[in-house]
Amino acid sequence: MLLIKDISKEYCTGGLTQKALDGVSLNLRDSEFVAVLGPSGSGKTTLLNVIGGLDRCDSGDLVINGVSTKRYKDRDWDSYRNHTVGFVFQSYNLIPHQSIISNVELALTISGVPRAERRGRARQALEQVGLGDHLDKRPNQLSGGQMQRVAIARALVNDPSIVLADEPTGALDSQTSVQIMDLLKQVAKDRLVVMVTHNPELAREYATRIVELHDGSIVSDSDPLQIEGSGLKRARHRKMGKASMSLGTSLALSFNNLRSKKARTFLTSFAGSIGIIGIALILAVSTGVHAYIDKVQEDTMTAYPISIQEQSFDLNKIVGSSQEGAQSKQAGKGAGDAIYPDDSAITSASALTSSISTNNLSAFKQYLDNPKSEIRSHIGRVGMQYSYDAKFSVYDHDPKGTLVSASGVTIGGQGGGMASQMASMNPNSSDPSQVQSMQMAALTGKAQAKSSPSSFTEIMPGQDEARAPIGRVIQDNYQVLKGSWPKDKDQVVLVLDSNDRIPLATLYELGLKPAGDYNDMMAKLNNGQKVKTDTAKLDYDQAMKQSLDLVPASDQYVQDADGHYRYVGDDAGEVAKLAEKALKLKIVGIVKPVHKASATPLPAGVGYPRALTDYLIDYAAKSPVVSAQQADREHNALNGLAFSAPDDGAKAQQAKDYVASLDQVSKAAMGTAVMSSGQSGQAGQVQGQVAGQSGAQGQTRAQGRDGQAVAGTPAAQQAARQAAAAASFDRYMATAGTDKLVSIYEQYVRPQVGSYKDNMTSFGLISRSAPSSIKIYADSFEAKQAITDAINSYNDRAKKADKITYTDYVGLMMSSVTTIINVISGVLIAFVSVSLIVSSIMIGIITYISVLERTKEIGILRAMGASKRNVSQVFDAETGIIGLLSGILGVGVTLLLLIPGNALIHRLMGTSEVNAFLPVRAGVILVVLSVLLTLLGGLIPARKAAKQDPATALRTE
Ligand code: ADP
Ligand code: MG
């Protein structure tokens, strides 16, 4: 029973107030066929909408089965429309993109009835209206009468107790109208049917009751119902059943809608995808550029690690001071009135010498090795590299069997003069630290006489030496032409430069070409003659057959009869003996830098493994000369001289001891020098003589021995003269005062005393905690900056002696690159943000248009009992699908565009190293982003759609 109590409804449009309903009261029976008649505009539709819960009245009450609707919530109205009421409209109001059966199912779908049951009931309802054969057709494939029957089936499918029909035959011809009326009459048998019509004949023929409306008021009622007692009882409030729609239903609805408008959907998605394409392209290009920049950074940092030498000079300081110098030259410009001194040369020389410093690498190594040091987290993939100056000599036999030294061909001879030194300089040495150590030697005047052959370089091991004897930088930048990398301490490789060459001098040094040719060539060079070089190429196999004899530095010191050790590295006879029992190095491979190598830390020559360095470190520690020196730390193991002379007495005594220990030849030479220099003895001159004397010592000694064998020769006469000179020097020493003896000590003995530390260095003793150089590799400029910052803060904390001077080549070369990169990144991010905003606005607009388009559908859904939430869900589903399509389309189009795009980039940039590419993860994120953005953009339109008044929505065409 439905009671309408005195309801009124007004519409205000502009200034005009229209009374659509004016105090209508009407009681309807549970089962009757009521026809509402009246002229157009009399309020029939408004009345029906109020009864059906599509519209609210301004005043009055609607009592349904004894329940007042005054306190109905939105949810209750939704449920009422869904379960209690069925609507039939004049213009059918079927959803065009859904099949007939789906349209009928809709009411059940909204109330969450399972799919199978839905299907069955919808089919049954359609069969009931005689459309059992048209289930899968679309509404526009049916005639008007058929469509109206579908609408009736849809109204009936939920078995409502009230069916409301608004001019159901208004658009039909009379014959079809009759069929529909028959149907409705049948429907009305067991429920209430309220039908609006302006066809009085039909009304009179079919309806059981006729109500006439005029200007919003009832003017006649053929069968009014008077209610007493129970009907007038106070209305109660009661909850209705639920009306709910699953997300799947929303998606299906939207998906079907989109499917029916393929072209439009495509265009919409395309419009939405433009933003995504923009973002994806920018992302791809910036990823490519960043990958390139990262690679350049890593390559640069690999080629130019931060390097710290045991002894170093601060390049930054020198560059700085020379710039300062240039400036001060400007500032110190004369006024044209006098002579001004130009001190720039001396200032820069002073800057140079004052910048030389010794680094305490063992303290710094402790800092680096501490896993808690802040520097550790910035170190790149290549890691840190400690190098040790392992000391050794290498000898080999040239094709003619001559014994050759790898340090300068001739044994004991650094002496080919300028020519040979220049000839052995490696022209392709790209390693700046090597260049630096050469400059270092020149600056400090520290001769490299007894250091290892310069053509030998250690192959940088990996971070974990044991597992990776050959480091990543080497593996990445060198290729093996023949053989393999060394696997053991006695294996080495020949390293060629990128043009497959090795310096000719090195080939001579390695005995790969006859040493005689080299010596001839050097002789000619020193005489200023032209030379013809031997450029014949060598077979890999032939070169790999060469065996190299490695003699550790400590083995080059042999004990003499007097208990002192003697250096025999420049004595060809001794060397031949040493070479016999030397460690035989095998050349196991030939390598060269790969094409476009980013770093070439191995210069052309010989590369040896870290295992050899380790072997040499251990070997030196156990050697006799080292043990001997360690046993007596006070005296030089080479000549027995005391390292220290605390006072004049000690010095005088030591001068005496020294002279006494000399053999006759040396004593005579020294005596001549001391006695002839007299008081005026200038240190420089004397020292020069001493140097000359000690160089010639071995030779003279040998001559002396030979000379005695043949008496009466000029040599014998010379020996006699020397004996006399020695004897007179002995007398001189016996009478000399302390002053004299001290001065003799200072001039002749002191230069030969040396120091414990220097001796140990010469013997090749190395402590693993004190590397000779440290290289720190970073992966990016930023990390490098962090590393130098960490070193600076280490320096701030460290004692003065422990402060570290490092060389940061990259910092010197390109400090501004980082800024440029940051600016570029910033610009790209700005672009991306703009694209994002543009694309979300675009999507919002598109969704909004879609809402406008589907207003009618919203009305239908609401009439079926869909809640506001359901409606917004449908739209969210639609925007979501569009977003997904946009995203996929955007990413797809981007991938296609990248093909010509990359070709263009390669052309414009002139390098194929910059490759724009979209990472998979970014692609997925973009699709998700597109969905999220579209949802966000569609949120407001979807809310608006949900808020739409269903009655108004249905009125729109
Ligand atoms: P009928 O269905 O009998 O033709 P309606 O119920 O549609 O009449 O309309 C009743 C009156 O209310 C009409 O005068 C119409 O102009 C007015 N009306 C209906 N809906 C609105 C609306 N949304 N805004 C303003 N006036 C309306
Ligand atoms: Mg109407």
mmCIF file of N, CA, C and O in Angstrom, residues 228-261:
data_model
loop_
_atom_site.group_PDB
_atom_site.id
_atom_site.type_symbol
_atom_site.label_atom_id
_atom_site.label_comp_id
_atom_site.label_asym_id
_atom_site.label_seq_id
_atom_site.Cartn_x
_atom_site.Cartn_y
_atom_site.Cartn_z
ATOM 1 N N GLU A 228 -8.795 4.062 6.804
ATOM 2 C CA GLU A 228 -9.046 4.369 8.224
ATOM 3 C C GLU A 228 -8.122 3.492 9.064
ATOM 4 O O GLU A 228 -7.557 2.527 8.593
ATOM 5 N N GLY A 229 -8.045 3.783 10.298
ATOM 6 C CA GLY A 229 -7.350 2.917 11.266
ATOM 7 C C GLY A 229 -5.918 2.637 10.916
ATOM 8 O O GLY A 229 -5.106 3.554 10.835
ATOM 9 N N SER A 230 -5.687 1.322 10.672
ATOM 10 C CA SER A 230 -4.309 0.858 10.523
ATOM 11 C C SER A 230 -3.510 1.690 9.526
ATOM 12 O O SER A 230 -2.343 2.005 9.762
ATOM 13 N N GLY A 231 -4.115 2.037 8.409
ATOM 14 C CA GLY A 231 -3.410 2.806 7.372
ATOM 15 C C GLY A 231 -2.952 4.141 7.886
ATOM 16 O O GLY A 231 -1.943 4.677 7.441
ATOM 17 N N LEU A 232 -3.679 4.676 8.844
ATOM 18 C CA LEU A 232 -3.327 6.003 9.319
ATOM 19 C C LEU A 232 -2.426 5.947 10.550
ATOM 20 O O LEU A 232 -2.083 6.967 11.119
ATOM 21 N N LYS A 233 -2.093 4.705 10.896
ATOM 22 C CA LYS A 233 -1.178 4.546 12.033
ATOM 23 C C LYS A 233 0.091 5.361 11.809
ATOM 24 O O LYS A 233 0.489 5.600 10.679
ATOM 25 N N ARG A 234 0.710 5.716 12.880
ATOM 26 C CA ARG A 234 1.960 6.478 12.732
ATOM 27 C C ARG A 234 2.979 5.686 11.923
ATOM 28 O O ARG A 234 3.276 4.532 12.202
ATOM 29 N N ALA A 235 3.520 6.303 10.920
ATOM 30 C CA ALA A 235 4.476 5.609 10.061
ATOM 31 C C ALA A 235 5.766 5.306 10.822
ATOM 32 O O ALA A 235 6.239 6.097 11.611
ATOM 33 N N ARG A 236 6.328 4.106 10.584
ATOM 34 C CA ARG A 236 7.575 3.704 11.232
ATOM 35 C C ARG A 236 8.717 3.780 10.220
ATOM 36 O O ARG A 236 8.484 3.822 9.011
ATOM 37 N N HIS A 237 9.908 3.752 10.779
ATOM 38 C CA HIS A 237 11.053 3.745 9.867
ATOM 39 C C HIS A 237 11.718 2.389 9.917
ATOM 40 O O HIS A 237 11.889 1.787 10.962
ATOM 41 N N ARG A 238 12.063 1.886 8.760
ATOM 42 C CA ARG A 238 12.662 0.561 8.721
ATOM 43 C C ARG A 238 13.708 0.516 7.602
ATOM 44 O O ARG A 238 13.555 1.152 6.558
ATOM 45 N N LYS A 239 14.753 -0.252 7.864
ATOM 46 C CA LYS A 239 15.824 -0.362 6.846
ATOM 47 C C LYS A 239 15.375 -1.223 5.682
ATOM 48 O O LYS A 239 14.708 -2.232 5.872
ATOM 49 N N MET A 240 15.821 -0.848 4.500
ATOM 50 C CA MET A 240 15.530 -1.640 3.307
ATOM 51 C C MET A 240 16.707 -2.580 3.039
ATOM 52 O O MET A 240 17.760 -2.465 3.631
ATOM 53 N N GLY A 241 16.523 -3.465 2.060
ATOM 54 C CA GLY A 241 17.628 -4.374 1.671
ATOM 55 C C GLY A 241 18.732 -3.585 1.013
ATOM 56 O O GLY A 241 18.577 -2.411 0.680
ATOM 57 N N LYS A 242 19.836 -4.222 0.843
ATOM 58 C CA LYS A 242 20.975 -3.472 0.296
ATOM 59 C C LYS A 242 20.941 -3.434 -1.229
ATOM 60 O O LYS A 242 20.391 -4.315 -1.888
ATOM 61 N N ALA A 243 21.556 -2.394 -1.765
ATOM 62 C CA ALA A 243 21.772 -2.303 -3.202
ATOM 63 C C ALA A 243 23.254 -2.051 -3.386
ATOM 64 O O ALA A 243 23.761 -1.033 -2.968
ATOM 65 N N SER A 244 23.986 -3.007 -3.936
ATOM 66 C CA SER A 244 25.420 -2.780 -4.077
ATOM 67 C C SER A 244 25.907 -3.311 -5.412
ATOM 68 O O SER A 244 25.321 -4.216 -5.980
ATOM 69 N N MET A 245 26.952 -2.730 -5.884
ATOM 70 C CA MET A 245 27.472 -3.110 -7.192
ATOM 71 C C MET A 245 28.964 -3.364 -7.027
ATOM 72 O O MET A 245 29.667 -2.579 -6.418
ATOM 73 N N SER A 246 29.436 -4.459 -7.569
ATOM 74 C CA SER A 246 30.855 -4.767 -7.403
ATOM 75 C C SER A 246 31.699 -3.954 -8.374
ATOM 76 O O SER A 246 31.187 -3.408 -9.358
ATOM 77 N N LEU A 247 32.982 -3.887 -8.065
ATOM 78 C CA LEU A 247 33.913 -3.155 -8.942
ATOM 79 C C LEU A 247 33.947 -3.814 -10.310
ATOM 80 O O LEU A 247 34.021 -3.146 -11.339
ATOM 81 N N GLY A 248 33.869 -5.151 -10.317
ATOM 82 C CA GLY A 248 33.868 -5.892 -11.582
ATOM 83 C C GLY A 248 32.744 -5.419 -12.480
ATOM 84 O O GLY A 248 32.940 -5.198 -13.679
ATOM 85 N N THR A 249 31.543 -5.211 -11.875
ATOM 86 C CA THR A 249 30.398 -4.747 -12.659
ATOM 87 C C THR A 249 30.682 -3.370 -13.242
ATOM 88 O O THR A 249 30.415 -3.112 -14.412
ATOM 89 N N SER A 250 31.247 -2.498 -12.396
ATOM 90 C CA SER A 250 31.577 -1.148 -12.875
ATOM 91 C C SER A 250 32.518 -1.242 -14.061
ATOM 92 O O SER A 250 32.326 -0.571 -15.085
ATOM 93 N N LEU A 251 33.542 -2.101 -13.910
ATOM 94 C CA LEU A 251 34.530 -2.239 -14.975
ATOM 95 C C LEU A 251 33.877 -2.775 -16.236
ATOM 96 O O LEU A 251 34.106 -2.260 -17.334
ATOM 97 N N ALA A 252 33.011 -3.798 -16.069
ATOM 98 C CA ALA A 252 32.357 -4.391 -17.232
ATOM 99 C C ALA A 252 31.499 -3.358 -17.935
ATOM 100 O O ALA A 252 31.517 -3.237 -19.170
ATOM 101 N N LEU A 253 30.742 -2.580 -17.138
ATOM 102 C CA LEU A 253 29.883 -1.547 -17.721
ATOM 103 C C LEU A 253 30.709 -0.570 -18.550
ATOM 104 O O LEU A 253 30.403 -0.275 -19.704
ATOM 105 N N SER A 254 31.795 -0.087 -17.930
ATOM 106 C CA SER A 254 32.623 0.901 -18.606
ATOM 107 C C SER A 254 33.336 0.298 -19.797
ATOM 108 O O SER A 254 33.450 0.919 -20.850
ATOM 109 N N PHE A 255 33.783 -0.942 -19.600
ATOM 110 C CA PHE A 255 34.517 -1.591 -20.689
ATOM 111 C C PHE A 255 33.619 -1.745 -21.907
ATOM 112 O O PHE A 255 34.016 -1.423 -23.027
ATOM 113 N N ASN A 256 32.358 -2.195 -21.664
ATOM 114 C CA ASN A 256 31.430 -2.341 -22.786
ATOM 115 C C ASN A 256 31.133 -1.006 -23.440
ATOM 116 O O ASN A 256 31.063 -0.902 -24.660
ATOM 117 N N ASN A 257 30.970 -0.009 -22.593
ATOM 118 C CA ASN A 257 30.704 1.322 -23.115
ATOM 119 C C ASN A 257 31.840 1.757 -24.035
ATOM 120 O O ASN A 257 31.624 2.210 -25.154
ATOM 121 N N LEU A 258 33.085 1.551 -23.546
ATOM 122 C CA LEU A 258 34.244 1.977 -24.341
ATOM 123 C C LEU A 258 34.355 1.145 -25.612
ATOM 124 O O LEU A 258 34.707 1.651 -26.670
ATOM 125 N N ARG A 259 34.001 -0.143 -25.492
ATOM 126 C CA ARG A 259 34.128 -1.029 -26.651
ATOM 127 C C ARG A 259 33.172 -0.616 -27.756
ATOM 128 O O ARG A 259 33.466 -0.751 -28.934
ATOM 129 N N SER A 260 32.002 -0.111 -27.342
ATOM 130 C CA SER A 260 31.019 0.257 -28.362
ATOM 131 C C SER A 260 31.431 1.548 -29.061
ATOM 132 O O SER A 260 30.878 1.896 -30.081
ATOM 133 N N LYS A 261 32.406 2.251 -28.484
ATOM 134 C CA LYS A 261 32.846 3.510 -29.116
ATOM 135 C C LYS A 261 34.351 3.433 -29.333
ATOM 136 O O LYS A 261 35.116 4.175 -28.742
#
